[in-house]
Amino acid sequence: MGTVVDDAASEEFHAFFERHYAELSRLAHLLTGESDAADDLAADALLALWHRWDRVRAADHPVAYARGVVANLARTRIRSAVRERRRIALFWSHREEKTENPDVAGVVDVQGALRRLPFRKRACVVLRHAFDLSEKDTALALGVSVGTVKSQTSKGMAELQRLLGGESAPQKVHAAMARGGETGGRNR
């Protein structure tokens, strides 16, 4: 990793840190619009610089290099936030439908069975059956391949059928999840 630990390099880095930390933090704030994240991004950038300090201090423009590191970290943070927002929007984009006289007991049974599934199987089953997402949209929301969605949904439904008993489990699951919003709150 090339971390330099001699006293001269340490003093030089400390002086660089003192001179440029506020500027790098301000740059991060202006790039991301997040004041809370700006200090963290500047600190992360300076940590990365410290790990490569022997190269950075030999560069023609160490401050320009530092600004580039902050810009790259900010870009990564923004991209992650955009992906997360897209996943959330996709998940909540389908409107809830009201159902008269819901089968509360059925919903509770299905929710209990769903909680017993591992997360990925549960997520695939819920997105495919409760939100009627395509395999492709489910894969996009979960960040997995379409093949993974197919296998996890199939295995999840088989497990639910075993837990709920009977051939009609898929219909119970679909009907209960379609009415799941009518039970008066989310169970986790």
PDB file of C-alpha atoms in Angstrom:
ATOM      1  CA  MET A   1       0.000   0.000   0.000  1.00  0.00           C
ATOM      2  CA  GLY A   2       2.961   2.346   0.152  1.00  0.00           C
ATOM      3  CA  THR A   3       2.170   4.326   3.338  1.00  0.00           C
ATOM      4  CA  VAL A   4       5.111   6.557   4.228  1.00  0.00           C
ATOM      5  CA  VAL A   5       5.785   6.825   7.947  1.00  0.00           C
ATOM      6  CA  ASP A   6       8.986   8.853   8.242  1.00  0.00           C
ATOM      7  CA  ASP A   7       8.835  12.065  10.288  1.00  0.00           C
ATOM      8  CA  ALA A   8       9.477  14.453   7.392  1.00  0.00           C
ATOM      9  CA  ALA A   9       6.677  12.953   5.308  1.00  0.00           C
ATOM     10  CA  SER A  10       4.359  12.953   8.301  1.00  0.00           C
ATOM     11  CA  GLU A  11       5.027  16.642   9.004  1.00  0.00           C
ATOM     12  CA  GLU A  12       4.632  17.504   5.329  1.00  0.00           C
ATOM     13  CA  PHE A  13       1.304  15.676   5.152  1.00  0.00           C
ATOM     14  CA  HIS A  14       0.109  17.323   8.357  1.00  0.00           C
ATOM     15  CA  ALA A  15       0.898  20.760   6.890  1.00  0.00           C
ATOM     16  CA  PHE A  16      -0.909  19.804   3.649  1.00  0.00           C
ATOM     17  CA  PHE A  17      -3.886  18.621   5.680  1.00  0.00           C
ATOM     18  CA  GLU A  18      -4.058  21.866   7.697  1.00  0.00           C
ATOM     19  CA  ARG A  19      -3.762  24.007   4.560  1.00  0.00           C
ATOM     20  CA  HIS A  20      -6.270  22.186   2.351  1.00  0.00           C
ATOM     21  CA  TYR A  21      -8.801  20.304   4.483  1.00  0.00           C
ATOM     22  CA  ALA A  22     -11.325  23.166   4.636  1.00  0.00           C
ATOM     23  CA  GLU A  23     -11.048  23.763   0.888  1.00  0.00           C
ATOM     24  CA  LEU A  24     -11.548  20.066   0.111  1.00  0.00           C
ATOM     25  CA  SER A  25     -14.519  19.894   2.461  1.00  0.00           C
ATOM     26  CA  ARG A  26     -16.059  22.945   0.784  1.00  0.00           C
ATOM     27  CA  LEU A  27     -15.503  21.345  -2.638  1.00  0.00           C
ATOM     28  CA  ALA A  28     -17.232  18.163  -1.456  1.00  0.00           C
ATOM     29  CA  HIS A  29     -20.138  20.207  -0.098  1.00  0.00           C
ATOM     30  CA  LEU A  30     -20.570  22.102  -3.360  1.00  0.00           C
ATOM     31  CA  LEU A  31     -20.382  18.900  -5.411  1.00  0.00           C
ATOM     32  CA  THR A  32     -22.817  16.852  -3.329  1.00  0.00           C
ATOM     33  CA  GLY A  33     -24.990  19.513  -1.717  1.00  0.00           C
ATOM     34  CA  GLU A  34     -24.661  17.609   1.563  1.00  0.00           C
ATOM     35  CA  SER A  35     -22.934  19.496   4.348  1.00  0.00           C
ATOM     36  CA  ASP A  36     -22.918  16.442   6.624  1.00  0.00           C
ATOM     37  CA  ALA A  37     -21.168  14.295   4.017  1.00  0.00           C
ATOM     38  CA  ALA A  38     -18.649  16.959   2.990  1.00  0.00           C
ATOM     39  CA  ASP A  39     -16.366  16.503   5.986  1.00  0.00           C
ATOM     40  CA  ASP A  40     -16.474  12.734   5.592  1.00  0.00           C
ATOM     41  CA  LEU A  41     -15.608  12.923   1.897  1.00  0.00           C
ATOM     42  CA  ALA A  42     -12.736  15.319   2.559  1.00  0.00           C
ATOM     43  CA  ALA A  43     -11.429  13.049   5.311  1.00  0.00           C
ATOM     44  CA  ASP A  44     -11.743   9.977   3.081  1.00  0.00           C
ATOM     45  CA  ALA A  45      -9.878  11.798   0.311  1.00  0.00           C
ATOM     46  CA  LEU A  46      -7.087  12.835   2.658  1.00  0.00           C
ATOM     47  CA  LEU A  47      -6.817   9.299   3.987  1.00  0.00           C
ATOM     48  CA  ALA A  48      -6.441   8.047   0.407  1.00  0.00           C
ATOM     49  CA  LEU A  49      -3.782  10.716  -0.158  1.00  0.00           C
ATOM     50  CA  TRP A  50      -1.917   9.647   2.969  1.00  0.00           C
ATOM     51  CA  HIS A  51      -1.793   6.062   1.726  1.00  0.00           C
ATOM     52  CA  ARG A  52      -0.154   7.334  -1.477  1.00  0.00           C
ATOM     53  CA  TRP A  53       1.657  10.288   0.048  1.00  0.00           C
ATOM     54  CA  ASP A  54       5.002   9.324  -1.473  1.00  0.00           C
ATOM     55  CA  ARG A  55       3.463   9.664  -4.960  1.00  0.00           C
ATOM     56  CA  VAL A  56       1.260  12.647  -4.136  1.00  0.00           C
ATOM     57  CA  ARG A  57       4.034  14.815  -2.736  1.00  0.00           C
ATOM     58  CA  ALA A  58       6.161  14.049  -5.806  1.00  0.00           C
ATOM     59  CA  ALA A  59       3.363  15.200  -8.126  1.00  0.00           C
ATOM     60  CA  ASP A  60       3.541  18.572  -9.854  1.00  0.00           C
ATOM     61  CA  HIS A  61       0.208  19.691  -8.355  1.00  0.00           C
ATOM     62  CA  PRO A  62      -0.706  17.741  -5.198  1.00  0.00           C
ATOM     63  CA  VAL A  63      -3.733  19.977  -4.510  1.00  0.00           C
ATOM     64  CA  ALA A  64      -5.131  19.265  -7.981  1.00  0.00           C
ATOM     65  CA  TYR A  65      -4.682  15.562  -7.303  1.00  0.00           C
ATOM     66  CA  ALA A  66      -6.505  15.955  -3.984  1.00  0.00           C
ATOM     67  CA  ARG A  67      -9.365  17.808  -5.687  1.00  0.00           C
ATOM     68  CA  GLY A  68      -9.626  14.973  -8.199  1.00  0.00           C
ATOM     69  CA  VAL A  69      -9.893  12.419  -5.404  1.00  0.00           C
ATOM     70  CA  VAL A  70     -12.669  14.462  -3.737  1.00  0.00           C
ATOM     71  CA  ALA A  71     -14.492  14.794  -7.064  1.00  0.00           C
ATOM     72  CA  ASN A  72     -14.303  11.036  -7.656  1.00  0.00           C
ATOM     73  CA  LEU A  73     -15.557  10.248  -4.152  1.00  0.00           C
ATOM     74  CA  ALA A  74     -18.399  12.763  -4.565  1.00  0.00           C
ATOM     75  CA  ARG A  75     -19.330  11.232  -7.933  1.00  0.00           C
ATOM     76  CA  THR A  76     -19.436   7.773  -6.370  1.00  0.00           C
ATOM     77  CA  ARG A  77     -21.622   9.048  -3.521  1.00  0.00           C
ATOM     78  CA  ILE A  78     -24.022  10.771  -5.927  1.00  0.00           C
ATOM     79  CA  ARG A  79     -24.279   7.699  -8.145  1.00  0.00           C
ATOM     80  CA  SER A  80     -25.008   5.517  -5.126  1.00  0.00           C
ATOM     81  CA  ALA A  81     -27.710   7.921  -3.955  1.00  0.00           C
ATOM     82  CA  VAL A  82     -29.284   8.005  -7.427  1.00  0.00           C
ATOM     83  CA  ARG A  83     -29.320   4.193  -7.616  1.00  0.00           C
ATOM     84  CA  GLU A  84     -30.884   3.997  -4.172  1.00  0.00           C
ATOM     85  CA  ARG A  85     -33.554   6.557  -5.098  1.00  0.00           C
ATOM     86  CA  ARG A  86     -34.361   4.611  -8.272  1.00  0.00           C
ATOM     87  CA  ARG A  87     -34.732   1.393  -6.296  1.00  0.00           C
ATOM     88  CA  ILE A  88     -37.009   3.084  -3.779  1.00  0.00           C
ATOM     89  CA  ALA A  89     -39.080   4.756  -6.509  1.00  0.00           C
ATOM     90  CA  LEU A  90     -39.437   1.459  -8.352  1.00  0.00           C
ATOM     91  CA  PHE A  91     -40.481  -0.306  -5.172  1.00  0.00           C
ATOM     92  CA  TRP A  92     -43.109   2.301  -4.217  1.00  0.00           C
ATOM     93  CA  SER A  93     -44.257   3.266  -7.726  1.00  0.00           C
ATOM     94  CA  HIS A  94     -47.231   0.927  -7.783  1.00  0.00           C
ATOM     95  CA  ARG A  95     -50.257   2.435  -6.109  1.00  0.00           C
ATOM     96  CA  GLU A  96     -51.927   0.609  -3.278  1.00  0.00           C
ATOM     97  CA  GLU A  97     -55.311  -0.804  -4.077  1.00  0.00           C
ATOM     98  CA  LYS A  98     -58.057  -0.765  -1.450  1.00  0.00           C
ATOM     99  CA  THR A  99     -59.848  -4.021  -0.770  1.00  0.00           C
ATOM    100  CA  GLU A 100     -63.178  -4.398   0.917  1.00  0.00           C
ATOM    101  CA  ASN A 101     -63.405  -7.061   3.627  1.00  0.00           C
ATOM    102  CA  PRO A 102     -59.790  -8.229   3.586  1.00  0.00           C
ATOM    103  CA  ASP A 103     -58.883 -11.714   4.783  1.00  0.00           C
ATOM    104  CA  VAL A 104     -56.834 -10.488   7.742  1.00  0.00           C
ATOM    105  CA  ALA A 105     -56.078 -13.991   9.018  1.00  0.00           C
ATOM    106  CA  GLY A 106     -54.805 -15.000   5.581  1.00  0.00           C
ATOM    107  CA  VAL A 107     -52.650 -11.909   5.356  1.00  0.00           C
ATOM    108  CA  VAL A 108     -51.189 -12.572   8.807  1.00  0.00           C
ATOM    109  CA  ASP A 109     -50.443 -16.202   7.842  1.00  0.00           C
ATOM    110  CA  VAL A 110     -48.720 -15.154   4.625  1.00  0.00           C
ATOM    111  CA  GLN A 111     -46.740 -12.397   6.352  1.00  0.00           C
ATOM    112  CA  GLY A 112     -45.581 -14.867   8.992  1.00  0.00           C
ATOM    113  CA  ALA A 113     -44.520 -17.336   6.323  1.00  0.00           C
ATOM    114  CA  LEU A 114     -42.746 -14.581   4.385  1.00  0.00           C
ATOM    115  CA  ARG A 115     -40.761 -13.611   7.483  1.00  0.00           C
ATOM    116  CA  ARG A 116     -39.427 -17.160   7.634  1.00  0.00           C
ATOM    117  CA  LEU A 117     -37.918 -16.888   4.147  1.00  0.00           C
ATOM    118  CA  PRO A 118     -34.354 -15.661   3.660  1.00  0.00           C
ATOM    119  CA  PHE A 119     -34.276 -12.021   2.557  1.00  0.00           C
ATOM    120  CA  ARG A 120     -33.509 -12.523  -1.148  1.00  0.00           C
ATOM    121  CA  LYS A 121     -36.258 -15.120  -1.621  1.00  0.00           C
ATOM    122  CA  ARG A 122     -38.700 -12.930   0.295  1.00  0.00           C
ATOM    123  CA  ALA A 123     -37.786  -9.833  -1.725  1.00  0.00           C
ATOM    124  CA  CYS A 124     -38.180 -11.664  -5.033  1.00  0.00           C
ATOM    125  CA  VAL A 125     -41.561 -13.133  -4.059  1.00  0.00           C
ATOM    126  CA  VAL A 126     -42.879  -9.807  -2.759  1.00  0.00           C
ATOM    127  CA  LEU A 127     -41.714  -7.751  -5.732  1.00  0.00           C
ATOM    128  CA  ARG A 128     -42.973 -10.295  -8.260  1.00  0.00           C
ATOM    129  CA  HIS A 129     -46.324 -11.109  -6.617  1.00  0.00           C
ATOM    130  CA  ALA A 130     -47.298  -8.147  -4.435  1.00  0.00           C
ATOM    131  CA  PHE A 131     -46.010  -5.436  -6.755  1.00  0.00           C
ATOM    132  CA  ASP A 132     -46.416  -7.333 -10.044  1.00  0.00           C
ATOM    133  CA  LEU A 133     -42.941  -6.352 -11.200  1.00  0.00           C
ATOM    134  CA  SER A 134     -41.413  -8.121 -14.154  1.00  0.00           C
ATOM    135  CA  GLU A 135     -38.394 -10.338 -13.623  1.00  0.00           C
ATOM    136  CA  LYS A 136     -36.252  -7.630 -15.211  1.00  0.00           C
ATOM    137  CA  ASP A 137     -37.619  -4.864 -12.948  1.00  0.00           C
ATOM    138  CA  THR A 138     -37.205  -7.072  -9.889  1.00  0.00           C
ATOM    139  CA  ALA A 139     -33.609  -7.814 -10.870  1.00  0.00           C
ATOM    140  CA  LEU A 140     -32.971  -4.091 -11.311  1.00  0.00           C
ATOM    141  CA  ALA A 141     -34.519  -3.248  -7.938  1.00  0.00           C
ATOM    142  CA  LEU A 142     -32.456  -5.874  -6.116  1.00  0.00           C
ATOM    143  CA  GLY A 143     -29.260  -5.490  -8.103  1.00  0.00           C
ATOM    144  CA  VAL A 144     -29.194  -9.157  -9.123  1.00  0.00           C
ATOM    145  CA  SER A 145     -29.497 -11.065 -12.402  1.00  0.00           C
ATOM    146  CA  VAL A 146     -32.802 -12.094 -13.970  1.00  0.00           C
ATOM    147  CA  GLY A 147     -31.778 -15.726 -13.489  1.00  0.00           C
ATOM    148  CA  THR A 148     -31.361 -15.124  -9.768  1.00  0.00           C
ATOM    149  CA  VAL A 149     -34.835 -13.570  -9.626  1.00  0.00           C
ATOM    150  CA  LYS A 150     -36.312 -16.593 -11.421  1.00  0.00           C
ATOM    151  CA  SER A 151     -34.647 -19.158  -9.159  1.00  0.00           C
ATOM    152  CA  GLN A 152     -35.204 -17.258  -5.897  1.00  0.00           C
ATOM    153  CA  THR A 153     -38.865 -16.589  -6.728  1.00  0.00           C
ATOM    154  CA  SER A 154     -39.435 -20.234  -7.619  1.00  0.00           C
ATOM    155  CA  LYS A 155     -37.697 -21.493  -4.486  1.00  0.00           C
ATOM    156  CA  GLY A 156     -39.445 -18.890  -2.330  1.00  0.00           C
ATOM    157  CA  MET A 157     -42.886 -19.831  -3.650  1.00  0.00           C
ATOM    158  CA  ALA A 158     -42.138 -23.526  -3.113  1.00  0.00           C
ATOM    159  CA  GLU A 159     -41.108 -22.796   0.471  1.00  0.00           C
ATOM    160  CA  LEU A 160     -44.256 -20.699   1.031  1.00  0.00           C
ATOM    161  CA  GLN A 161     -46.373 -23.503  -0.384  1.00  0.00           C
ATOM    162  CA  ARG A 162     -44.753 -25.893   2.082  1.00  0.00           C
ATOM    163  CA  LEU A 163     -45.216 -23.442   4.986  1.00  0.00           C
ATOM    164  CA  LEU A 164     -48.811 -22.560   4.116  1.00  0.00           C
ATOM    165  CA  GLY A 165     -49.752 -26.085   3.057  1.00  0.00           C
ATOM    166  CA  GLY A 166     -51.628 -27.056  -0.032  1.00  0.00           C
ATOM    167  CA  GLU A 167     -51.658 -26.484  -3.748  1.00  0.00           C
ATOM    168  CA  SER A 168     -53.458 -23.139  -3.455  1.00  0.00           C
ATOM    169  CA  ALA A 169     -50.580 -21.446  -1.622  1.00  0.00           C
ATOM    170  CA  PRO A 170     -49.530 -19.342  -4.648  1.00  0.00           C
ATOM    171  CA  GLN A 171     -53.064 -17.939  -4.941  1.00  0.00           C
ATOM    172  CA  LYS A 172     -53.171 -17.315  -1.179  1.00  0.00           C
ATOM    173  CA  VAL A 173     -49.843 -15.518  -1.334  1.00  0.00           C
ATOM    174  CA  HIS A 174     -50.828 -13.349  -4.287  1.00  0.00           C
ATOM    175  CA  ALA A 175     -54.236 -12.498  -2.831  1.00  0.00           C
ATOM    176  CA  ALA A 176     -52.913 -11.848   0.670  1.00  0.00           C
ATOM    177  CA  MET A 177     -50.069  -9.667  -0.553  1.00  0.00           C
ATOM    178  CA  ALA A 178     -52.391  -7.706  -2.814  1.00  0.00           C
ATOM    179  CA  ARG A 179     -54.474  -6.961   0.296  1.00  0.00           C
ATOM    180  CA  GLY A 180     -51.496  -6.718   2.654  1.00  0.00           C
ATOM    181  CA  GLY A 181     -51.811  -2.951   3.009  1.00  0.00           C
ATOM    182  CA  GLU A 182     -55.254  -3.348   4.554  1.00  0.00           C
ATOM    183  CA  THR A 183     -54.125  -4.930   7.833  1.00  0.00           C
ATOM    184  CA  GLY A 184     -53.372  -1.667   9.519  1.00  0.00           C
ATOM    185  CA  GLY A 185     -49.614  -1.409   9.293  1.00  0.00           C
ATOM    186  CA  ARG A 186     -46.440  -3.133   8.253  1.00  0.00           C
ATOM    187  CA  ASN A 187     -44.966  -6.064  10.078  1.00  0.00           C
ATOM    188  CA  ARG A 188     -41.222  -6.514   9.813  1.00  0.00           C
TER     189      ARG A 188
END
